[in-house]
Each structure stands twice: as structure tokens, then as C-alpha cells.
Amino acid sequence: MPPKKIARIPEHFITERLACAARQCEERGAQLTELRREVLELLLRHGSPAKAYDLLEAMRAEHPRVAPTTVYRTLDFLVEAGLAHRIDALNAFVACNDATHRHHTVLTICARCHRTEEIRDEKIHRSLRHGLQATGFLADSIEIKGLCPACTGISNEDAQSAI
Amino acid sequence: MPPKKIARIPEHFITERLACAARQCEERGAQLTELRREVLELLLRHGSPAKAYDLLEAMRAEHPRVAPTTVYRTLDFLVEAGLAHRIDALNAFVACNDATHRHHTVLTICARCHRTEEIRDEKIHRSLRHGLQATGFLADSIEIKGLCPACTGISNEDAQSAI
DNA sequence: AACAAAGATGAAACAATATAACATTACAAC
DNA sequence: GTTGTAATGTTATATTGTTTCATCTTTGTT
């Protein structure tokens, strides 16, 4: 089993990200409604990739009658607005914590512990862009599956929890 | 709608890939059973990413009582054996047509037409490896979503068919 | 203010994708 | 020929995601 990571998320970080999201939406003429703000907050507090149906459950604490559609619609909005990412490798979603707007998103996803990181190193982005240039392919988002640094050593003992 | 691509797949290519797959399995002590060979053949003939349930239907032409489990298990085997790739972005599978064994797989997936290509250019692989080195992340497979060369021009007219 | 249009949400049904659990068969090793 | 292992069969069920249509809200316009 992946080690349970209880990464304590500081409150000020949440409020700051929410405020930033509000600004971003305003600028783009998008409506960060109460519903959308709540889902984004859940994602931020979750801190790691969250499943749509887990979010649904969480939503129901406040809004007992929420349906899957609502959650998926809201997540679509957040992804569209650049406030969250969908992770195909996990069928899950994470809040985006990169306020700057980049060309494309690059995520690393650990097959063992599911830890997911957004790569922001400009050098890596450049080398990706550069490498792809010859192919004529216009990249939008990139998912890199493998083993995170913490899991590289221990992956053989129990390989059963791979993606 | 994505343009219907009727890429004619030469027969000799299929048989050659199947023979090669048999060799690869033998070398690795894996059993390319009749069932597995058939699924691989379906994948090869399909030529583009195939859904598990489409393969299931196709299987049923010959074996009317095949269940989803069977197909998924067989696909797992093929992926494990390096004979096929799972494409998370599409929930689909493609036959691998790269006999050489690489460190990792790099796929580009067009969000509009779903055309999927395996990048084999060693320069790109190197630059990916190199870029990631600093992060300590050990990459296994990479999915790059975006627009293929053929779709870059026309993506705005009908953006509805994006992934 | 009255209205229309667009955007957002509610609600129910359902479709698509994937796995669990357990039984059975095939085949090699002893 | 018994035993062990890998492969397959079978049924049921879990998970993930979409369609469709109704209703409500906001915004801009006359």
C-alpha cells in the first residue's frame, strides 16, 4: 500500500489560491460561482488527485442531493478555466497550483503511490517543446507515468499496487 | 467529426508483426496463446486505438461467449509483454509496432482525430530522459495530448470533438 | 420595469469502462 | 497420476462518465 501521506495544507494557502482563482476568472470573464468555488476548495484541501465520485460524496455533506452530472460539469469548468487538471492515468482531478499560464501542463504520476506533481521547470518545458517541434505535433498536456523518487527503491517488493 | 482514415494495412505487415510477437514471447518465457494472438491480431488490423468493448464485440464473431474480463486480461498480458499500449487519454489500446525494446513509451494523441503515434526518435527520448533526470522521477510511459499536424489548422471550426 | 438570451444548476436515467470472486480447464513437473 | 501453476470461463458488480430535459439565475436590451 502507498504510504498514507498526511500533508498538512496551510489555511492561508487555500484562501490565497481561492482568491487568485477568483481574480483569474474575473479577468477571463468566467463565473466562479459558489458551487464551483466549493469544488475547487475541496480539490485544494484534498491536496492529491481526487476522484469525481469522492468529490461527489464530499459535496453531499453540504448539498445532499448533488448528482454526478453536477460534479463533472463543475470539474469541466475548472479544467477549462485552468484551475484544475484531469489526470487520465488515474481518472482523477487535482487543483492546479501554478498561477502563471503556461503553454502546456506536464504532470508526473507515480504508478505506485499516485503522487502527482506538476512540472514547472522551464528548462524541461523548453526541451519538450523543442523535441516535439520536429514532429509537428502541438502539445497541450503531458502525463508522465512512472515511479516518484520516494518509490523507486521499494517498487519491487509490492508491485501489485501499480496503476 | 474526425476524418475517417481508412489506412489499408498490408497483410504481410500483420503476419510479420505476429511472428515477431511470438519470438518476443518465446524469448521472455511468456505464452502467446491462441486467445492472445487473436486479440493482438485484432489490434494490429484495427490500426488505430481500439476500445476494449469493441474488441469484445469483434471477438464474439468467433467466440460468442467471451466476457469483458477475458478481453481485459488478455490486453493486460499484451501490455505487460510490451506488445500493446494502453492509452489512458482514450481508454483504448493500440498494438505496439516497435520491436526494439525501449526504456519508455512516448505516445502523441490527437485530441481531435484521436490519431495516435508512438515516438521513436531517439533524440526526443534522450531529451525527455535528460529533462526528467533532475526531478528524480523514473519515467515509464508518456502520453502527450494535443493536436496532430493534420488537425492543427482545423481545430477551431469544430472544437466539440476534443477529448 | 419587462423581456429575451445565455449561462448555470437540478434531476433522472442510462451508457461505457473495469474489476472481483470463484469455478474450471490445460498442461507441465514431479 | 497427483499436484501445482498458468490460463480461461462465468457471473455479478463496481466504477466512471454522459444524455436529456426541466428549471432557475444572471445579464444585457428595449
mmCIF file of C-alpha atoms (C1' of nucleotides) in Angstrom:
data_model
loop_
_atom_site.group_PDB
_atom_site.id
_atom_site.type_symbol
_atom_site.label_atom_id
_atom_site.label_comp_id
_atom_site.label_asym_id
_atom_site.label_seq_id
_atom_site.Cartn_x
_atom_site.Cartn_y
_atom_site.Cartn_z
ATOM 1 C CA MET A 1 0.000 0.000 0.000
ATOM 2 C CA PRO A 2 1.139 3.510 -0.726
ATOM 3 C CA PRO A 3 2.172 5.238 2.484
ATOM 4 C CA LYS A 4 -0.602 7.453 3.780
ATOM 5 C CA LYS A 5 0.623 10.961 3.221
ATOM 6 C CA ILE A 6 -0.969 13.407 5.605
ATOM 7 C CA ALA A 7 0.362 16.536 4.053
ATOM 8 C CA ARG A 8 -0.954 19.310 6.216
ATOM 9 C CA ILE A 9 -2.222 22.063 3.984
ATOM 10 C CA PRO A 10 -1.879 25.529 5.478
ATOM 11 C CA GLU A 11 -5.082 27.509 5.613
ATOM 12 C CA HIS A 12 -3.578 30.633 4.136
ATOM 13 C CA PHE A 13 -2.556 28.642 1.103
ATOM 14 C CA ILE A 14 -6.165 27.663 0.447
ATOM 15 C CA THR A 15 -7.547 31.153 0.804
ATOM 16 C CA GLU A 16 -4.779 32.573 -1.299
ATOM 17 C CA ARG A 17 -5.356 30.093 -4.114
ATOM 18 C CA LEU A 18 -9.090 30.732 -3.990
ATOM 19 C CA ALA A 19 -8.581 34.467 -4.189
ATOM 20 C CA CYS A 20 -6.208 34.001 -7.060
ATOM 21 C CA ALA A 21 -8.714 31.778 -8.831
ATOM 22 C CA ALA A 22 -11.381 34.429 -8.403
ATOM 23 C CA ARG A 23 -9.093 37.003 -9.987
ATOM 24 C CA GLN A 24 -8.228 34.710 -12.866
ATOM 25 C CA CYS A 25 -11.894 34.049 -13.568
ATOM 26 C CA GLU A 26 -12.782 37.701 -13.424
ATOM 27 C CA GLU A 27 -10.081 38.528 -15.921
ATOM 28 C CA ARG A 28 -11.322 35.898 -18.324
ATOM 29 C CA GLY A 29 -14.992 36.734 -17.894
ATOM 30 C CA ALA A 30 -15.704 33.347 -16.341
ATOM 31 C CA GLN A 31 -18.031 32.968 -13.383
ATOM 32 C CA LEU A 32 -16.545 31.375 -10.322
ATOM 33 C CA THR A 33 -19.901 30.583 -8.779
ATOM 34 C CA GLU A 34 -20.378 29.336 -5.236
ATOM 35 C CA LEU A 35 -20.693 25.757 -6.446
ATOM 36 C CA ARG A 36 -17.507 25.977 -8.454
ATOM 37 C CA ARG A 37 -15.664 27.674 -5.643
ATOM 38 C CA GLU A 38 -16.671 24.887 -3.275
ATOM 39 C CA VAL A 39 -15.455 22.158 -5.586
ATOM 40 C CA LEU A 40 -12.201 23.976 -6.125
ATOM 41 C CA GLU A 41 -11.810 24.314 -2.375
ATOM 42 C CA LEU A 42 -12.419 20.601 -1.902
ATOM 43 C CA LEU A 43 -9.770 19.885 -4.502
ATOM 44 C CA LEU A 44 -7.302 22.255 -2.891
ATOM 45 C CA ARG A 45 -7.861 20.772 0.550
ATOM 46 C CA HIS A 46 -7.606 17.265 -0.801
ATOM 47 C CA GLY A 47 -4.106 18.042 -1.964
ATOM 48 C CA SER A 48 -3.762 14.897 -4.024
ATOM 49 C CA PRO A 49 -5.674 13.539 -7.009
ATOM 50 C CA ALA A 50 -9.352 13.294 -6.123
ATOM 51 C CA LYS A 51 -11.914 11.049 -7.776
ATOM 52 C CA ALA A 52 -15.075 12.617 -9.110
ATOM 53 C CA TYR A 53 -17.251 10.349 -7.017
ATOM 54 C CA ASP A 54 -15.257 11.101 -3.892
ATOM 55 C CA LEU A 55 -15.838 14.764 -4.507
ATOM 56 C CA LEU A 56 -19.484 13.945 -5.035
ATOM 57 C CA GLU A 57 -19.625 12.339 -1.600
ATOM 58 C CA ALA A 58 -17.828 15.274 -0.068
ATOM 59 C CA MET A 59 -20.240 17.674 -1.729
ATOM 60 C CA ARG A 60 -23.153 15.807 -0.264
ATOM 61 C CA ALA A 61 -22.101 16.785 3.229
ATOM 62 C CA GLU A 62 -23.348 20.259 2.368
ATOM 63 C CA HIS A 63 -25.678 19.561 -0.538
ATOM 64 C CA PRO A 64 -27.280 16.152 -0.062
ATOM 65 C CA ARG A 65 -28.912 15.999 -3.456
ATOM 66 C CA VAL A 66 -25.967 16.700 -5.742
ATOM 67 C CA ALA A 67 -25.806 14.421 -8.787
ATOM 68 C CA PRO A 68 -22.752 13.149 -10.686
ATOM 69 C CA THR A 69 -23.505 15.451 -13.591
ATOM 70 C CA THR A 70 -23.085 18.463 -11.381
ATOM 71 C CA VAL A 71 -19.670 17.391 -10.226
ATOM 72 C CA TYR A 72 -18.442 16.523 -13.696
ATOM 73 C CA ARG A 73 -19.763 19.779 -15.111
ATOM 74 C CA THR A 74 -18.087 21.734 -12.399
ATOM 75 C CA LEU A 75 -14.817 19.914 -12.860
ATOM 76 C CA ASP A 76 -15.015 20.535 -16.582
ATOM 77 C CA PHE A 77 -15.348 24.213 -15.870
ATOM 78 C CA LEU A 78 -12.367 24.220 -13.538
ATOM 79 C CA VAL A 79 -10.214 22.343 -16.018
ATOM 80 C CA GLU A 80 -11.355 24.615 -18.812
ATOM 81 C CA ALA A 81 -10.518 27.636 -16.692
ATOM 82 C CA GLY A 82 -7.063 26.279 -15.962
ATOM 83 C CA LEU A 83 -7.793 25.925 -12.265
ATOM 84 C CA ALA A 84 -7.594 22.141 -12.206
ATOM 85 C CA HIS A 85 -6.212 19.258 -14.200
ATOM 86 C CA ARG A 86 -7.745 15.988 -15.134
ATOM 87 C CA ILE A 87 -5.363 13.067 -14.755
ATOM 88 C CA ASP A 88 -6.237 10.425 -17.306
ATOM 89 C CA ALA A 89 -3.917 7.902 -15.757
ATOM 90 C CA LEU A 90 -5.953 7.948 -12.551
ATOM 91 C CA ASN A 91 -9.382 9.124 -13.629
ATOM 92 C CA ALA A 92 -8.913 11.867 -11.103
ATOM 93 C CA PHE A 93 -8.544 15.588 -10.706
ATOM 94 C CA VAL A 94 -6.117 17.916 -8.976
ATOM 95 C CA ALA A 95 -6.197 21.609 -8.319
ATOM 96 C CA CYS A 96 -3.659 23.469 -10.356
ATOM 97 C CA ASN A 97 -1.331 25.449 -8.177
ATOM 98 C CA ASP A 98 0.513 27.215 -10.882
ATOM 99 C CA ALA A 99 -0.945 30.668 -11.302
ATOM 100 C CA THR A 100 1.211 31.542 -14.285
ATOM 101 C CA HIS A 101 -0.250 30.483 -17.542
ATOM 102 C CA ARG A 102 1.917 28.066 -19.387
ATOM 103 C CA HIS A 103 1.786 26.659 -22.830
ATOM 104 C CA HIS A 104 1.124 23.210 -21.619
ATOM 105 C CA THR A 105 0.785 21.181 -18.486
ATOM 106 C CA VAL A 106 3.282 18.486 -17.579
ATOM 107 C CA LEU A 107 2.359 16.065 -14.816
ATOM 108 C CA THR A 108 4.338 13.222 -13.337
ATOM 109 C CA ILE A 109 2.232 10.458 -11.830
ATOM 110 C CA CYS A 110 3.675 7.770 -9.616
ATOM 111 C CA ALA A 111 2.283 4.369 -10.515
ATOM 112 C CA ARG A 112 2.863 3.117 -7.008
ATOM 113 C CA CYS A 113 1.774 5.874 -4.605
ATOM 114 C CA HIS A 114 -0.167 8.011 -7.081
ATOM 115 C CA ARG A 115 1.707 11.074 -6.020
ATOM 116 C CA THR A 116 1.229 13.635 -8.746
ATOM 117 C CA GLU A 117 3.396 16.656 -9.390
ATOM 118 C CA GLU A 118 3.143 19.448 -11.879
ATOM 119 C CA ILE A 119 6.453 20.138 -13.517
ATOM 120 C CA ARG A 120 7.165 23.826 -13.696
ATOM 121 C CA ASP A 121 10.834 23.803 -14.547
ATOM 122 C CA GLU A 122 11.093 25.964 -17.612
ATOM 123 C CA LYS A 123 14.068 24.024 -18.877
ATOM 124 C CA ILE A 124 12.048 20.834 -19.074
ATOM 125 C CA HIS A 125 9.217 22.575 -20.859
ATOM 126 C CA ARG A 126 11.638 24.000 -23.349
ATOM 127 C CA SER A 127 13.238 20.690 -24.056
ATOM 128 C CA LEU A 128 9.840 19.074 -24.539
ATOM 129 C CA ARG A 129 8.732 21.799 -26.912
ATOM 130 C CA HIS A 130 11.991 21.562 -28.737
ATOM 131 C CA GLY A 131 11.915 17.803 -29.015
ATOM 132 C CA LEU A 132 8.358 17.804 -30.342
ATOM 133 C CA GLN A 133 8.883 20.594 -32.817
ATOM 134 C CA ALA A 134 10.203 18.263 -35.481
ATOM 135 C CA THR A 135 7.097 16.089 -35.283
ATOM 136 C CA GLY A 136 4.687 18.946 -35.987
ATOM 137 C CA PHE A 137 2.594 17.864 -33.047
ATOM 138 C CA LEU A 138 1.125 20.691 -30.980
ATOM 139 C CA ALA A 139 1.247 19.538 -27.374
ATOM 140 C CA ASP A 140 -1.343 20.644 -24.900
ATOM 141 C CA SER A 141 -0.847 18.444 -21.873
ATOM 142 C CA ILE A 142 1.567 15.722 -20.962
ATOM 143 C CA GLU A 143 1.288 12.876 -18.498
ATOM 144 C CA ILE A 144 4.389 11.054 -17.431
ATOM 145 C CA LYS A 145 3.788 7.776 -15.627
ATOM 146 C CA GLY A 146 6.499 6.068 -13.647
ATOM 147 C CA LEU A 147 7.928 5.987 -10.160
ATOM 148 C CA CYS A 148 8.422 9.018 -7.991
ATOM 149 C CA PRO A 149 11.754 9.417 -6.198
ATOM 150 C CA ALA A 150 10.332 8.022 -2.970
ATOM 151 C CA CYS A 151 9.048 4.880 -4.656
ATOM 152 C CA THR A 152 11.923 3.990 -6.936
ATOM 153 C CA GLY A 153 13.598 1.947 -4.223
ATOM 154 C CA ILE A 154 10.651 -0.020 -2.968
ATOM 155 C CA SER A 155 8.698 -0.777 -6.092
ATOM 156 C CA ASN A 156 9.727 -4.388 -6.417
ATOM 157 C CA GLU A 157 8.609 -5.634 -3.020
ATOM 158 C CA ASP A 158 4.981 -4.998 -3.777
ATOM 159 C CA ALA A 159 4.342 -4.309 -7.391
ATOM 160 C CA GLN A 160 0.667 -5.093 -7.014
ATOM 161 C CA SER A 161 -0.381 -1.523 -6.423
ATOM 162 C CA ALA A 162 0.833 -0.288 -9.769
ATOM 163 C CA ILE A 163 -1.651 1.653 -11.800
ATOM 164 C CA MET B 1 -16.057 14.586 -36.846
ATOM 165 C CA PRO B 2 -12.592 13.191 -37.232
ATOM 166 C CA PRO B 3 -11.966 12.284 -40.857
ATOM 167 C CA LYS B 4 -12.448 8.576 -41.451
ATOM 168 C CA LYS B 5 -8.999 7.229 -42.015
ATOM 169 C CA ILE B 6 -9.054 4.017 -43.983
ATOM 170 C CA ALA B 7 -5.426 3.155 -43.667
ATOM 171 C CA ARG B 8 -5.029 -0.035 -45.630
ATOM 172 C CA ILE B 9 -2.894 -2.387 -43.597
ATOM 173 C CA PRO B 10 -0.793 -4.731 -45.713
ATOM 174 C CA GLU B 11 -1.225 -8.386 -44.895
ATOM 175 C CA HIS B 12 2.465 -9.105 -44.743
ATOM 176 C CA PHE B 13 2.799 -6.466 -42.050
ATOM 177 C CA ILE B 14 0.308 -8.290 -39.843
ATOM 178 C CA THR B 15 1.911 -11.673 -40.225
ATOM 179 C CA GLU B 16 5.334 -10.236 -39.708
ATOM 180 C CA ARG B 17 4.324 -8.479 -36.501
ATOM 181 C CA LEU B 18 2.624 -11.606 -35.220
ATOM 182 C CA ALA B 19 5.692 -13.680 -35.905
ATOM 183 C CA CYS B 20 7.837 -11.110 -34.199
ATOM 184 C CA ALA B 21 5.496 -11.115 -31.206
ATOM 185 C CA ALA B 22 5.744 -14.882 -30.992
ATOM 186 C CA ARG B 23 9.516 -14.638 -30.955
ATOM 187 C CA GLN B 24 9.489 -11.940 -28.298
ATOM 188 C CA CYS B 25 7.211 -14.018 -26.077
ATOM 189 C CA GLU B 26 9.311 -17.111 -26.508
ATOM 190 C CA GLU B 27 12.422 -15.223 -25.509
ATOM 191 C CA ARG B 28 10.772 -13.923 -22.390
ATOM 192 C CA GLY B 29 9.146 -17.188 -21.453
ATOM 193 C CA ALA B 30 5.671 -15.769 -21.950
ATOM 194 C CA GLN B 31 2.924 -17.737 -23.638
ATOM 195 C CA LEU B 32 1.370 -16.188 -26.692
ATOM 196 C CA THR B 33 -1.704 -18.390 -26.579
ATOM 197 C CA GLU B 34 -4.274 -18.584 -29.347
ATOM 198 C CA LEU B 35 -6.570 -16.201 -27.494
ATOM 199 C CA ARG B 36 -3.827 -13.661 -27.015
ATOM 200 C CA ARG B 37 -2.658 -13.998 -30.571
ATOM 201 C CA GLU B 38 -6.183 -13.337 -31.804
ATOM 202 C CA VAL B 39 -6.559 -10.203 -29.732
ATOM 203 C CA LEU B 40 -3.199 -8.946 -30.871
ATOM 204 C CA GLU B 41 -4.202 -9.616 -34.444
ATOM 205 C CA LEU B 42 -7.427 -7.667 -33.977
ATOM 206 C CA LEU B 43 -5.421 -4.793 -32.574
ATOM 207 C CA LEU B 44 -2.946 -4.888 -35.425
ATOM 208 C CA ARG B 45 -5.690 -4.963 -38.031
ATOM 209 C CA HIS B 46 -7.552 -2.178 -36.307
ATOM 210 C CA GLY B 47 -4.552 0.051 -36.809
ATOM 211 C CA SER B 48 -5.814 2.786 -34.537
ATOM 212 C CA PRO B 49 -6.714 2.884 -30.852
ATOM 213 C CA ALA B 50 -9.335 0.223 -30.154
ATOM 214 C CA LYS B 51 -11.749 0.170 -27.239
ATOM 215 C CA ALA B 52 -11.891 -2.901 -25.066
ATOM 216 C CA TYR B 53 -15.582 -3.353 -25.682
ATOM 217 C CA ASP B 54 -15.116 -3.022 -29.433
ATOM 218 C CA LEU B 55 -12.546 -5.769 -29.277
ATOM 219 C CA LEU B 56 -15.003 -7.734 -27.188
ATOM 220 C CA GLU B 57 -17.598 -7.427 -29.952
ATOM 221 C CA ALA B 58 -15.041 -8.370 -32.561
ATOM 222 C CA MET B 59 -14.016 -11.400 -30.507
ATOM 223 C CA ARG B 60 -17.601 -12.511 -30.334
ATOM 224 C CA ALA B 61 -17.662 -13.083 -34.075
ATOM 225 C CA GLU B 62 -15.512 -16.130 -33.395
ATOM 226 C CA HIS B 63 -16.206 -16.779 -29.732
ATOM 227 C CA PRO B 64 -19.759 -15.754 -28.939
ATOM 228 C CA ARG B 65 -19.489 -16.153 -25.192
ATOM 229 C CA VAL B 66 -16.397 -14.072 -24.441
ATOM 230 C CA ALA B 67 -16.771 -11.839 -21.394
ATOM 231 C CA PRO B 68 -15.223 -8.424 -20.655
ATOM 232 C CA THR B 69 -12.869 -9.960 -18.127
ATOM 233 C CA THR B 70 -11.302 -12.111 -20.802
ATOM 234 C CA VAL B 71 -10.588 -9.176 -23.038
ATOM 235 C CA TYR B 72 -9.162 -7.041 -20.251
ATOM 236 C CA ARG B 73 -6.999 -9.873 -19.026
ATOM 237 C CA THR B 74 -5.699 -10.520 -22.472
ATOM 238 C CA LEU B 75 -4.976 -6.854 -23.055
ATOM 239 C CA ASP B 76 -3.176 -6.706 -19.731
ATOM 240 C CA PHE B 77 -0.984 -9.528 -20.885
ATOM 241 C CA LEU B 78 -0.198 -7.837 -24.174
ATOM 242 C CA VAL B 79 0.637 -4.571 -22.476
ATOM 243 C CA GLU B 80 2.739 -6.350 -19.911
ATOM 244 C CA ALA B 81 4.568 -8.160 -22.688
ATOM 245 C CA GLY B 82 5.258 -4.903 -24.488
ATOM 246 C CA LEU B 83 3.121 -5.914 -27.458
ATOM 247 C CA ALA B 84 0.474 -3.263 -26.912
ATOM 248 C CA HIS B 85 -0.044 0.041 -25.166
ATOM 249 C CA ARG B 86 -2.927 1.260 -23.125
ATOM 250 C CA ILE B 87 -3.860 4.850 -23.904
ATOM 251 C CA ASP B 88 -5.269 6.435 -20.784
ATOM 252 C CA ALA B 89 -6.383 9.517 -22.640
ATOM 253 C CA LEU B 90 -8.750 7.431 -24.762
ATOM 254 C CA ASN B 91 -9.450 4.377 -22.648
ATOM 255 C CA ALA B 92 -8.172 2.416 -25.577
ATOM 256 C CA PHE B 93 -5.416 0.134 -26.742
ATOM 257 C CA VAL B 94 -3.024 0.013 -29.674
ATOM 258 C CA ALA B 95 -0.653 -2.622 -30.883
ATOM 259 C CA CYS B 96 2.942 -1.645 -30.396
ATOM 260 C CA ASN B 97 4.833 -1.681 -33.623
ATOM 261 C CA ASP B 98 8.226 -1.005 -32.252
ATOM 262 C CA ALA B 99 10.044 -4.286 -31.916
ATOM 263 C CA THR B 100 13.061 -2.741 -30.251
ATOM 264 C CA HIS B 101 12.781 -2.520 -26.543
ATOM 265 C CA ARG B 102 12.964 0.988 -25.273
ATOM 266 C CA HIS B 103 13.230 2.435 -21.856
ATOM 267 C CA HIS B 104 9.868 4.058 -22.089
ATOM 268 C CA THR B 105 6.971 4.605 -24.420
ATOM 269 C CA VAL B 106 6.097 8.028 -25.726
ATOM 270 C CA LEU B 107 2.731 8.471 -27.418
ATOM 271 C CA THR B 108 1.207 11.519 -29.019
ATOM 272 C CA ILE B 109 -2.585 11.562 -29.048
ATOM 273 C CA CYS B 110 -4.573 13.982 -31.132
ATOM 274 C CA ALA B 111 -7.472 15.393 -29.162
ATOM 275 C CA ARG B 112 -9.434 15.975 -32.318
ATOM 276 C CA CYS B 113 -8.988 12.938 -34.557
ATOM 277 C CA HIS B 114 -7.557 10.569 -31.948
ATOM 278 C CA ARG B 115 -4.703 9.705 -34.204
ATOM 279 C CA THR B 116 -2.052 8.152 -32.005
ATOM 280 C CA GLU B 117 1.615 7.840 -32.808
ATOM 281 C CA GLU B 118 4.467 6.254 -30.986
ATOM 282 C CA ILE B 119 7.502 8.484 -30.940
ATOM 283 C CA ARG B 120 10.634 6.569 -31.712
ATOM 284 C CA ASP B 121 13.027 9.394 -32.390
ATOM 285 C CA GLU B 122 15.933 8.699 -30.101
ATOM 286 C CA LYS B 123 16.713 12.388 -29.791
ATOM 287 C CA ILE B 124 13.343 13.076 -28.238
ATOM 288 C CA HIS B 125 13.707 10.196 -25.827
ATOM 289 C CA ARG B 126 17.083 11.457 -24.795
ATOM 290 C CA SER B 127 15.863 14.960 -24.199
ATOM 291 C CA LEU B 128 12.964 13.648 -22.133
ATOM 292 C CA ARG B 129 15.232 11.467 -20.038
ATOM 293 C CA HIS B 130 17.630 14.301 -19.647
ATOM 294 C CA GLY B 131 14.968 16.810 -18.660
ATOM 295 C CA LEU B 132 13.470 14.477 -16.084
ATOM 296 C CA GLN B 133 16.754 13.452 -14.578
ATOM 297 C CA ALA B 134 16.871 16.433 -12.250
ATOM 298 C CA THR B 135 13.437 15.596 -10.822
ATOM 299 C CA GLY B 136 14.429 12.094 -9.765
ATOM 300 C CA PHE B 137 11.304 10.740 -11.400
ATOM 301 C CA LEU B 138 11.720 7.433 -13.206
ATOM 302 C CA ALA B 139 9.515 7.635 -16.295
ATOM 303 C CA ASP B 140 7.897 4.574 -17.714
ATOM 304 C CA SER B 141 5.384 5.838 -20.234
ATOM 305 C CA ILE B 142 4.432 9.238 -21.505
ATOM 306 C CA GLU B 143 1.232 10.469 -23.105
ATOM 307 C CA ILE B 144 1.253 13.744 -24.947
ATOM 308 C CA LYS B 145 -2.155 15.157 -25.754
ATOM 309 C CA GLY B 146 -2.618 17.887 -28.284
ATOM 310 C CA LEU B 147 -3.243 18.344 -31.981
ATOM 311 C CA CYS B 148 -1.625 16.299 -34.684
ATOM 312 C CA PRO B 149 -0.138 18.116 -37.684
ATOM 313 C CA ALA B 150 -3.217 17.406 -39.799
ATOM 314 C CA CYS B 151 -5.559 18.876 -37.195
ATOM 315 C CA THR B 152 -3.703 21.983 -36.130
ATOM 316 C CA GLY B 153 -5.279 24.040 -38.873
ATOM 317 C CA ILE B 154 -8.885 22.986 -38.469
ATOM 318 C CA SER B 155 -9.292 22.628 -34.756
ATOM 319 C CA ASN B 156 -11.224 25.833 -34.232
ATOM 320 C CA GLU B 157 -14.116 25.211 -36.589
ATOM 321 C CA ASP B 158 -15.381 22.294 -34.566
ATOM 322 C CA ALA B 159 -13.792 22.100 -31.182
ATOM 323 C CA GLN B 160 -16.593 19.921 -29.877
ATOM 324 C CA SER B 161 -14.901 16.679 -30.688
ATOM 325 C CA ALA B 162 -11.969 17.279 -28.409
ATOM 326 C CA ILE B 163 -11.223 14.550 -25.955
ATOM 327 C "C1'" DA C 1 -39.569 47.546 -15.284
ATOM 328 C "C1'" DA C 2 -40.280 43.880 -18.851
ATOM 329 C "C1'" DC C 3 -38.248 40.941 -21.709
ATOM 330 C "C1'" DA C 4 -35.153 37.877 -24.144
ATOM 331 C "C1'" DA C 5 -30.958 35.332 -24.368
ATOM 332 C "C1'" DA C 6 -27.291 32.976 -22.377
ATOM 333 C "C1'" DG C 7 -25.358 30.669 -18.723
ATOM 334 C "C1'" DA C 8 -25.708 27.750 -14.724
ATOM 335 C "C1'" DT C 9 -27.897 24.148 -11.972
ATOM 336 C "C1'" DG C 10 -31.270 20.210 -10.855
ATOM 337 C "C1'" DA C 11 -32.843 15.691 -11.688
ATOM 338 C "C1'" DA C 12 -33.413 11.051 -13.612
ATOM 339 C "C1'" DA C 13 -31.999 7.671 -16.426
ATOM 340 C "C1'" DC C 14 -28.543 5.295 -18.583
ATOM 341 C "C1'" DA C 15 -24.128 4.171 -21.107
ATOM 342 C "C1'" DA C 16 -19.371 2.953 -21.006
ATOM 343 C "C1'" DT C 17 -15.490 1.168 -18.697
ATOM 344 C "C1'" DA C 18 -13.420 -2.024 -15.497
ATOM 345 C "C1'" DT C 19 -12.842 -5.404 -11.676
ATOM 346 C "C1'" DA C 20 -13.943 -9.046 -8.097
ATOM 347 C "C1'" DA C 21 -14.586 -13.549 -6.912
ATOM 348 C "C1'" DC C 22 -14.766 -18.061 -7.694
ATOM 349 C "C1'" DA C 23 -15.079 -22.215 -10.802
ATOM 350 C "C1'" DT C 24 -12.888 -24.860 -14.342
ATOM 351 C "C1'" DT C 25 -9.568 -26.431 -17.610
ATOM 352 C "C1'" DA C 26 -4.873 -27.392 -19.603
ATOM 353 C "C1'" DC C 27 -0.575 -28.617 -19.104
ATOM 354 C "C1'" DA C 28 3.971 -29.257 -17.163
ATOM 355 C "C1'" DA C 29 6.773 -31.170 -13.160
ATOM 356 C "C1'" DC C 30 7.352 -34.338 -10.046
ATOM 357 C "C1'" DG D 1 -1.482 -39.999 -11.647
ATOM 358 C "C1'" DT D 2 -1.229 -36.415 -8.448
ATOM 359 C "C1'" DT D 3 -0.021 -31.836 -7.669
ATOM 360 C "C1'" DG D 4 0.888 -27.172 -8.810
ATOM 361 C "C1'" DT D 5 0.631 -23.247 -11.840
ATOM 362 C "C1'" DA D 6 -0.978 -20.548 -15.512
ATOM 363 C "C1'" DA D 7 -4.810 -19.672 -18.427
ATOM 364 C "C1'" DT D 8 -9.586 -19.289 -19.242
ATOM 365 C "C1'" DG D 9 -14.700 -19.313 -18.184
ATOM 366 C "C1'" DT D 10 -18.678 -17.336 -15.753
ATOM 367 C "C1'" DT D 11 -21.476 -14.355 -13.101
ATOM 368 C "C1'" DA D 12 -22.105 -10.497 -10.814
ATOM 369 C "C1'" DT D 13 -20.998 -5.966 -9.625
ATOM 370 C "C1'" DA D 14 -18.296 -1.701 -9.146
ATOM 371 C "C1'" DT D 15 -16.689 2.490 -11.098
ATOM 372 C "C1'" DT D 16 -16.699 6.216 -14.203
ATOM 373 C "C1'" DG D 17 -18.996 9.315 -17.230
ATOM 374 C "C1'" DT D 18 -22.903 11.180 -20.419
ATOM 375 C "C1'" DT D 19 -27.555 12.353 -22.288
ATOM 376 C "C1'" DT D 20 -31.602 14.687 -21.918
ATOM 377 C "C1'" DC D 21 -34.780 17.759 -20.466
ATOM 378 C "C1'" DA D 22 -36.501 20.945 -16.944
ATOM 379 C "C1'" DT D 23 -35.737 24.944 -14.119
ATOM 380 C "C1'" DC D 24 -33.550 28.769 -12.293
ATOM 381 C "C1'" DT D 25 -30.320 32.989 -12.498
ATOM 382 C "C1'" DT D 26 -27.876 36.496 -14.411
ATOM 383 C "C1'" DT D 27 -27.056 39.841 -17.792
ATOM 384 C "C1'" DG D 28 -27.933 42.858 -21.244
ATOM 385 C "C1'" DT D 29 -31.585 45.324 -24.014
ATOM 386 C "C1'" DT D 30 -35.613 47.865 -25.109
#
